[in-house]
mmCIF file of C-alpha atoms in Angstrom:
data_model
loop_
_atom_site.group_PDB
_atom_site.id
_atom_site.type_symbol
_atom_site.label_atom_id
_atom_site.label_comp_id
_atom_site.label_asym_id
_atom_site.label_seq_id
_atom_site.Cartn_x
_atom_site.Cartn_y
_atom_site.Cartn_z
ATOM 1 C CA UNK A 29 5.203 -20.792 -3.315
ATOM 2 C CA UNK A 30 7.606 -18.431 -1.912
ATOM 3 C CA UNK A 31 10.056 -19.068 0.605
ATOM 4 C CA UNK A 32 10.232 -16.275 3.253
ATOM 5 C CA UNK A 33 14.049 -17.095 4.154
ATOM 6 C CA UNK A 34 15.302 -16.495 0.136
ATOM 7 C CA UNK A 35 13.071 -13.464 -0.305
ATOM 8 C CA UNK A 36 14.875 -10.469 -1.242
ATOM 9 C CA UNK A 37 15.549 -7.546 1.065
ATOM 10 C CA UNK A 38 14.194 -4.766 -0.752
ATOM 11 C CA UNK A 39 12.320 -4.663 -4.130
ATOM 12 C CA UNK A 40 13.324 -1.873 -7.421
ATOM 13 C CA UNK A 41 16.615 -0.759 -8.131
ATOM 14 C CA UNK A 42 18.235 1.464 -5.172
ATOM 15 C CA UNK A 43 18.535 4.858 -7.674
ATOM 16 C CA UNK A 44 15.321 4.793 -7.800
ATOM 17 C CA UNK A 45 12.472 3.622 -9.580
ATOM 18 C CA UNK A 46 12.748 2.637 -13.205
ATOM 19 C CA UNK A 47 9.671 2.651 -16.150
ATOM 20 C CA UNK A 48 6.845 1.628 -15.640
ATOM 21 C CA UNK A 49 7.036 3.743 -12.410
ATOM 22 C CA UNK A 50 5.743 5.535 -10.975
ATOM 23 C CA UNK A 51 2.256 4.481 -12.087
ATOM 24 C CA UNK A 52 -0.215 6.431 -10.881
ATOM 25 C CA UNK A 53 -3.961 5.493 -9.756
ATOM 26 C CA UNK A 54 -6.747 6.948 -7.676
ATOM 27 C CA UNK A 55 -10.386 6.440 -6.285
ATOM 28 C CA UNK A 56 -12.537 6.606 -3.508
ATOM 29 C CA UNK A 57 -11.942 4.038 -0.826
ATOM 30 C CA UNK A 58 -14.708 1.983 -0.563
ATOM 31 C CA UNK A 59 -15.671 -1.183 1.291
ATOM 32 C CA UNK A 60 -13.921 -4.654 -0.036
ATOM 33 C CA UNK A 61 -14.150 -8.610 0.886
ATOM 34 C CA UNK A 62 -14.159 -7.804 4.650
ATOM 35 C CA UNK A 63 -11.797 -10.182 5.279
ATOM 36 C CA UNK A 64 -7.742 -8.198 5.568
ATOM 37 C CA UNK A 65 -8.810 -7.421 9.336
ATOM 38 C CA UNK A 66 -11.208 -10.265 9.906
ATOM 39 C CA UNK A 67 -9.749 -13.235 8.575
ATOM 40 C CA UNK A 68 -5.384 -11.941 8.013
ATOM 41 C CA UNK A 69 -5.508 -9.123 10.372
ATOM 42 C CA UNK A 70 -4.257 -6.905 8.243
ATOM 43 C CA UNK A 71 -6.277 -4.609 6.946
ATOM 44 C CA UNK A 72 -7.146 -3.525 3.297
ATOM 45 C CA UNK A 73 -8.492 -0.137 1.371
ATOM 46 C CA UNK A 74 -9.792 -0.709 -1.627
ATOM 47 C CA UNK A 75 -10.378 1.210 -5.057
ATOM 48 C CA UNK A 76 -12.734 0.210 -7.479
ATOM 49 C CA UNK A 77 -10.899 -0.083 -11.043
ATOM 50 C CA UNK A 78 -12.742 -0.495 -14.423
ATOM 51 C CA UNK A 79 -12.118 -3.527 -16.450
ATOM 52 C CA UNK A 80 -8.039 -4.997 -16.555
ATOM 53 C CA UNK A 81 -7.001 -1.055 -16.507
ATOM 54 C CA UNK A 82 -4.370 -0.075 -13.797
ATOM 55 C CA UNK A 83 -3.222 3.660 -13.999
ATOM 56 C CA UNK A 84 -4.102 3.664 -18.261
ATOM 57 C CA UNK A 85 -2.123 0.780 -18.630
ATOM 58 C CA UNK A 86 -3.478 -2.250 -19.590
ATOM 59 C CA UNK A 87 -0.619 -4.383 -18.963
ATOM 60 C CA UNK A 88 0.547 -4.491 -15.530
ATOM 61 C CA UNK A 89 1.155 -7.712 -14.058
ATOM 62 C CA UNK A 90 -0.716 -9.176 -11.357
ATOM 63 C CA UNK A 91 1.049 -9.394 -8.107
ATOM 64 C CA UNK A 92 1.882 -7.270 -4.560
ATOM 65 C CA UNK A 93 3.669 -3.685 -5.486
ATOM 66 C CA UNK A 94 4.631 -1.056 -2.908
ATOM 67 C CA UNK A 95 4.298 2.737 -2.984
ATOM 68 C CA UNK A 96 3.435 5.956 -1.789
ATOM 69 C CA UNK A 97 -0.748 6.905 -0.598
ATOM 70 C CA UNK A 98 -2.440 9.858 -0.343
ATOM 71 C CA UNK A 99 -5.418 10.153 1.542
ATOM 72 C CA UNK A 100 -7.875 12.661 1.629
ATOM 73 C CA UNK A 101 -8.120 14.253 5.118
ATOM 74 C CA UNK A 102 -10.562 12.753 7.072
ATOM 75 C CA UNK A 103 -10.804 11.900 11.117
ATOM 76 C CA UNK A 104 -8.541 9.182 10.518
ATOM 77 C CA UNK A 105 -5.636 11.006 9.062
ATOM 78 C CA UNK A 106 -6.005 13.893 11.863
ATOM 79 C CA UNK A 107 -5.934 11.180 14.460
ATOM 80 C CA UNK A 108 -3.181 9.222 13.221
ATOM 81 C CA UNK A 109 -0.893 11.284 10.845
ATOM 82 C CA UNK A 110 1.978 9.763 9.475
ATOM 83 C CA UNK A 111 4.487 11.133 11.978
ATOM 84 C CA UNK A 112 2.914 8.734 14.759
ATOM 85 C CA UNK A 113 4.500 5.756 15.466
ATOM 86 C CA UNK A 114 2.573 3.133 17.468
ATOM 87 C CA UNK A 115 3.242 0.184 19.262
ATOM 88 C CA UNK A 116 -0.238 -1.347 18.272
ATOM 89 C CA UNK A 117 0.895 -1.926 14.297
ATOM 90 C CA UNK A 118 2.997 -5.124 14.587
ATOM 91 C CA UNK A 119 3.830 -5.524 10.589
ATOM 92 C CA UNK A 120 6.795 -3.808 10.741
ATOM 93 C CA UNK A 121 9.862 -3.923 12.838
ATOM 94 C CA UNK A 122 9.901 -0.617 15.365
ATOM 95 C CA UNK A 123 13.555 0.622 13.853
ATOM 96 C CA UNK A 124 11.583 1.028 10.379
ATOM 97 C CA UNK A 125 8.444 2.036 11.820
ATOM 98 C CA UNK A 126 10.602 5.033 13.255
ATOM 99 C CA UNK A 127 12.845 4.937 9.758
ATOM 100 C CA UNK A 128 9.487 6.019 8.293
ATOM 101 C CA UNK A 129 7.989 8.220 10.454
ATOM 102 C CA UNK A 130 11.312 10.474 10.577
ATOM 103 C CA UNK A 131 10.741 10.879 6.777
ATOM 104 C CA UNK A 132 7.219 12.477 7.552
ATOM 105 C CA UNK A 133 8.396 13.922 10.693
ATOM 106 C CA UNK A 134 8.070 17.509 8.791
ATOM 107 C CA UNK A 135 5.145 17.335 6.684
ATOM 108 C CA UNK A 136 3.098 20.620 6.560
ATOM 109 C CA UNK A 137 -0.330 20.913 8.249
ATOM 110 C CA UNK A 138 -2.734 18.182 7.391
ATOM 111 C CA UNK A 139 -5.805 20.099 5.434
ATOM 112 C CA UNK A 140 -5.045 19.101 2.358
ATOM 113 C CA UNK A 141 -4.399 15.411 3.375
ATOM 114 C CA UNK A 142 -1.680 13.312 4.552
ATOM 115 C CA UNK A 143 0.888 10.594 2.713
ATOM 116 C CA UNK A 144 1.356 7.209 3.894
ATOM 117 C CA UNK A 145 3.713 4.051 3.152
ATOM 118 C CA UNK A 146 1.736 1.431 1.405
ATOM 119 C CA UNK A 147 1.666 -1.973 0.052
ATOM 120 C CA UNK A 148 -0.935 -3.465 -2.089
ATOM 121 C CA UNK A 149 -1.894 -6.174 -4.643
ATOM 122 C CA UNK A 150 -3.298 -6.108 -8.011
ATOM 123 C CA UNK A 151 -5.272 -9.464 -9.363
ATOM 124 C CA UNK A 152 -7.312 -11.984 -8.497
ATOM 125 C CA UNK A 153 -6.462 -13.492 -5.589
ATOM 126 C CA UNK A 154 -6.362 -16.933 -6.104
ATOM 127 C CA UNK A 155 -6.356 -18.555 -2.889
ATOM 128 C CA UNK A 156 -9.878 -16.567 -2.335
ATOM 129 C CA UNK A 157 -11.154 -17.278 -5.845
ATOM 130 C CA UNK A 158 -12.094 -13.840 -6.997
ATOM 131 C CA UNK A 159 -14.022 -13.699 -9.959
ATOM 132 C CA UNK A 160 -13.295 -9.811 -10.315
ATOM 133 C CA UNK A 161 -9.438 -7.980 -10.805
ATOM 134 C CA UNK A 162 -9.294 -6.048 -7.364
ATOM 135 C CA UNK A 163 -6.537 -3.535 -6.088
ATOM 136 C CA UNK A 164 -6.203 -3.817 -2.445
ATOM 137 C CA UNK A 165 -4.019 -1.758 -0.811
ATOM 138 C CA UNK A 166 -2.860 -1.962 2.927
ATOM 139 C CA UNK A 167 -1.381 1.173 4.680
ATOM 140 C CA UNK A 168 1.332 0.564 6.592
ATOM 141 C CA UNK A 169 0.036 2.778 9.510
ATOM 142 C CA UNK A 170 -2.271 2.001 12.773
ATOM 143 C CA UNK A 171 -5.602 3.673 12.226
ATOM 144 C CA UNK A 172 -8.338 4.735 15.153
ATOM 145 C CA UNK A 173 -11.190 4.715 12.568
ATOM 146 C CA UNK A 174 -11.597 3.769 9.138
ATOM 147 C CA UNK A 175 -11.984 5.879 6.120
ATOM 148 C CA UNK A 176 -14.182 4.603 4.143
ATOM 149 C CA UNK A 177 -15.549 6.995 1.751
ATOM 150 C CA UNK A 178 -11.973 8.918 1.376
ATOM 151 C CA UNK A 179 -10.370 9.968 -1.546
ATOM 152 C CA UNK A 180 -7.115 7.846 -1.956
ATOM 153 C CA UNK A 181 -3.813 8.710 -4.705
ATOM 154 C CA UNK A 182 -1.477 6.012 -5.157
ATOM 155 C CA UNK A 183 2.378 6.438 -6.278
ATOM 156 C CA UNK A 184 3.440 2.605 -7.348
ATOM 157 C CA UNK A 185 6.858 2.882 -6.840
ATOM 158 C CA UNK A 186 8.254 -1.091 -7.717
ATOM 159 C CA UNK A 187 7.453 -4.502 -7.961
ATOM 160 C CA UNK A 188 7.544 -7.100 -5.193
ATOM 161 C CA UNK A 189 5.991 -10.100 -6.758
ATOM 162 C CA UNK A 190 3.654 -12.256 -8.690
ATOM 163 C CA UNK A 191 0.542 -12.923 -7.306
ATOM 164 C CA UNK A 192 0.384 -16.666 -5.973
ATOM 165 C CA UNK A 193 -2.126 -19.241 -4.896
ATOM 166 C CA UNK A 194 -1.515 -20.958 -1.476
ATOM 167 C CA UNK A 195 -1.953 -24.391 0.271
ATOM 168 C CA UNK A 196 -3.274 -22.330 3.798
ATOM 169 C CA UNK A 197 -4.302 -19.376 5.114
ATOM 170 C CA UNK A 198 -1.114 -19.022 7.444
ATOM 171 C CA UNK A 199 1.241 -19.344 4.434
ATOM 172 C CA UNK A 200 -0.747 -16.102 2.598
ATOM 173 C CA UNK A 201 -0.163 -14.092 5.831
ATOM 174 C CA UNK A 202 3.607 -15.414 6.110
ATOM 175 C CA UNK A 203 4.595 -13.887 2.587
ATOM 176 C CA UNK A 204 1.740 -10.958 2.952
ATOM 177 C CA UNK A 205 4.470 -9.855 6.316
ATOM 178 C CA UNK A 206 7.528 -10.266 4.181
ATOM 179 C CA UNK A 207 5.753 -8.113 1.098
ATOM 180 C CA UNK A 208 4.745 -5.432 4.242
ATOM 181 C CA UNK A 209 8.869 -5.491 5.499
ATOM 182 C CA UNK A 210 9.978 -5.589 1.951
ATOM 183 C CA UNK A 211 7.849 -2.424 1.097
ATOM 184 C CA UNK A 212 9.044 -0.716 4.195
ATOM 185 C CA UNK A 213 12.977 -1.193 3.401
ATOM 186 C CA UNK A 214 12.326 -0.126 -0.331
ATOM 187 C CA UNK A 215 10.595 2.836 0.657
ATOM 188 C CA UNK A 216 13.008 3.834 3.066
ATOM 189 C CA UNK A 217 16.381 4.502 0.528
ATOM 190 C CA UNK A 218 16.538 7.936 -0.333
ATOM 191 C CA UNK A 219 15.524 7.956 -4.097
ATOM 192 C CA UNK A 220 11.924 6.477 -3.031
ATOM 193 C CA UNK A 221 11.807 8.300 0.341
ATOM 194 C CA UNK A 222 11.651 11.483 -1.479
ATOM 195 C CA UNK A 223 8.868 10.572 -3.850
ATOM 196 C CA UNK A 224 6.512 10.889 -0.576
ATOM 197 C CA UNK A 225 6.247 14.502 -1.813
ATOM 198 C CA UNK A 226 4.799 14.559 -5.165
ATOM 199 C CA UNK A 227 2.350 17.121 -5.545
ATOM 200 C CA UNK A 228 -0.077 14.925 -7.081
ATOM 201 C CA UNK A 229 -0.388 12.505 -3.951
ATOM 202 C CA UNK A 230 -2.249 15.395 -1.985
ATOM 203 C CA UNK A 231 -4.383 16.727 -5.321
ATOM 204 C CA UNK A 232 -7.896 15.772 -4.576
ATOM 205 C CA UNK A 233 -9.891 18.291 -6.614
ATOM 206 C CA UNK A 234 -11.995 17.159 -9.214
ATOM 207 C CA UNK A 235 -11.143 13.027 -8.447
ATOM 208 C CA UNK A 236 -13.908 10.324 -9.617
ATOM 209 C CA UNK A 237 -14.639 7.881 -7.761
ATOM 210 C CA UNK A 238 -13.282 4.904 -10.112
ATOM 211 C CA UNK A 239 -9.933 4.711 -10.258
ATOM 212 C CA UNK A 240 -8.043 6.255 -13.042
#
C-alpha cells in the first residue's frame, strides 16, 4: 500500500525519458468495466490488447504509467480541445491544469485530431478481480461527450508504479489522484512536454482496432 505523503513528485528522469520509452500502442476506444465514472469518478478509455502484449513487448510490468494521447477527431475533441481549461475537472491542481494547456495553447487546427495528457494502467486490477490484462487509460481533460468508437495513439512516456491491491475503494481513488498529479508534473518538464508533438500521435490512417 502506498502512502500518498512519501510518494514522489514526478515520475522518469527529468532529461527525458529513458528505454523502454517511449512505448508506443494504439486502438479503438471502446467501452470498459463501466465503473472509472460510476463507481471512482474518474473516467477511463479503454483499448482492447491481445494476449500479455503491450506495444510488441511482452514484458512490461503491470502498474499506472503516464504519457502522451492522441485521439482521433471526433465531437469530443472539437468541443473540448486541449487548450481548454475547465473548472469542472478537479484531478488536477488549476496552476498545472493551465501549465498544460499553455503547452497546447498553439496546436494547429484540429482535423487531423488532437493530443492530450494521460495517465493509465496496465494489469489486472486486483482490487476488482479482473480475470483479463486491461489497459485503461484516463485523459486528463473534461469531456462534453464521450468518444467511444475513436481511434486513440498512446506515447508511454515513464513509469509511476506497480499495480496494487487495496483494503477500500477510497484508498484506490487516494493513490489513483496522486498517479493523475504525478503524471501532470512529469509531463510538464520540458524534455516530455515536447514529446506532445510526435507525428505518430495524430497518424490515424490505416489503424486496427486492437491495439498494436
Amino acid at each position: 500500500m502506498s502512502n500518498q505523503g512519501d510518494r514522489p513528485q514526478t515520475a522518469g528522469p527529468d532529461d527525458g525519458p529513458q528505454p523502454p520509452f517511449p512505448l508506443k500502442l494504439d486502438g479503438k476506444v471502446i467501452k470498459g468495466f463501466g465503473r472509472g465514472s460510476s463507481e471512482l469518478g474518474i473516467p477511463t478509455a479503454n483499448i482492447p490488447i491481445s494476449g500479455l502484449s503491450v506495444g510488441g513487448h511482452e514484458d512490461v510490468d503491470s502498474g499506472v504509467y503516464y504519457g502522451w494521447a492522441g485521439l482521433s477527431p471526433s465531437k469530443a475533441t472539437h468541443q473540448r480541445p486541449p487548450h481548454a481549461q475547465s473548472d469542472k475537472y478537479s484531478h488536477l491542481s488549476s496552476g498545472l491544469q493551465e501549465t498544460l494547456s499553455g503547452i497546447a495553447k498553439d496546436d494547429a487546427e484540429l482535423e487531423k485530431g488532437a493530443v492530450y495528457p494521460m495517465c493509465m494502467s496496465i494489469g489486472w486490477n486486483p482490487f476488482y478481480k479482473n480475470t483479463v490484462r486491461s489497459v485503461e487509460v484516463h485523459i486528463m481533460h473534461h469531456f462534453e461527450t464521450d468518444f467511444y468508437g475513436s481511434h486513440m495513439n498512446l506515447s508511454i512516456l515513464g513509469f509511476i508504479r506497480k499495480e496494487l491491491d487495496y483494503v477500500s475503494k477510497e484508498k484506490l481513488i487516494e493513490d489513483i489522484k496522486t498517479d493523475i498529479e504525478v503524471s501532470g508534473r512529469s509531463l510538464a518538464r520540458e524534455p516530455y512536454a515536447k514529446l506532445r508533438r510526435d507525428p505518430y500521435l495524430l497518424e490515424f490512417e490505416g489503424k486496427g482496432e486492437v491495439a498494436s
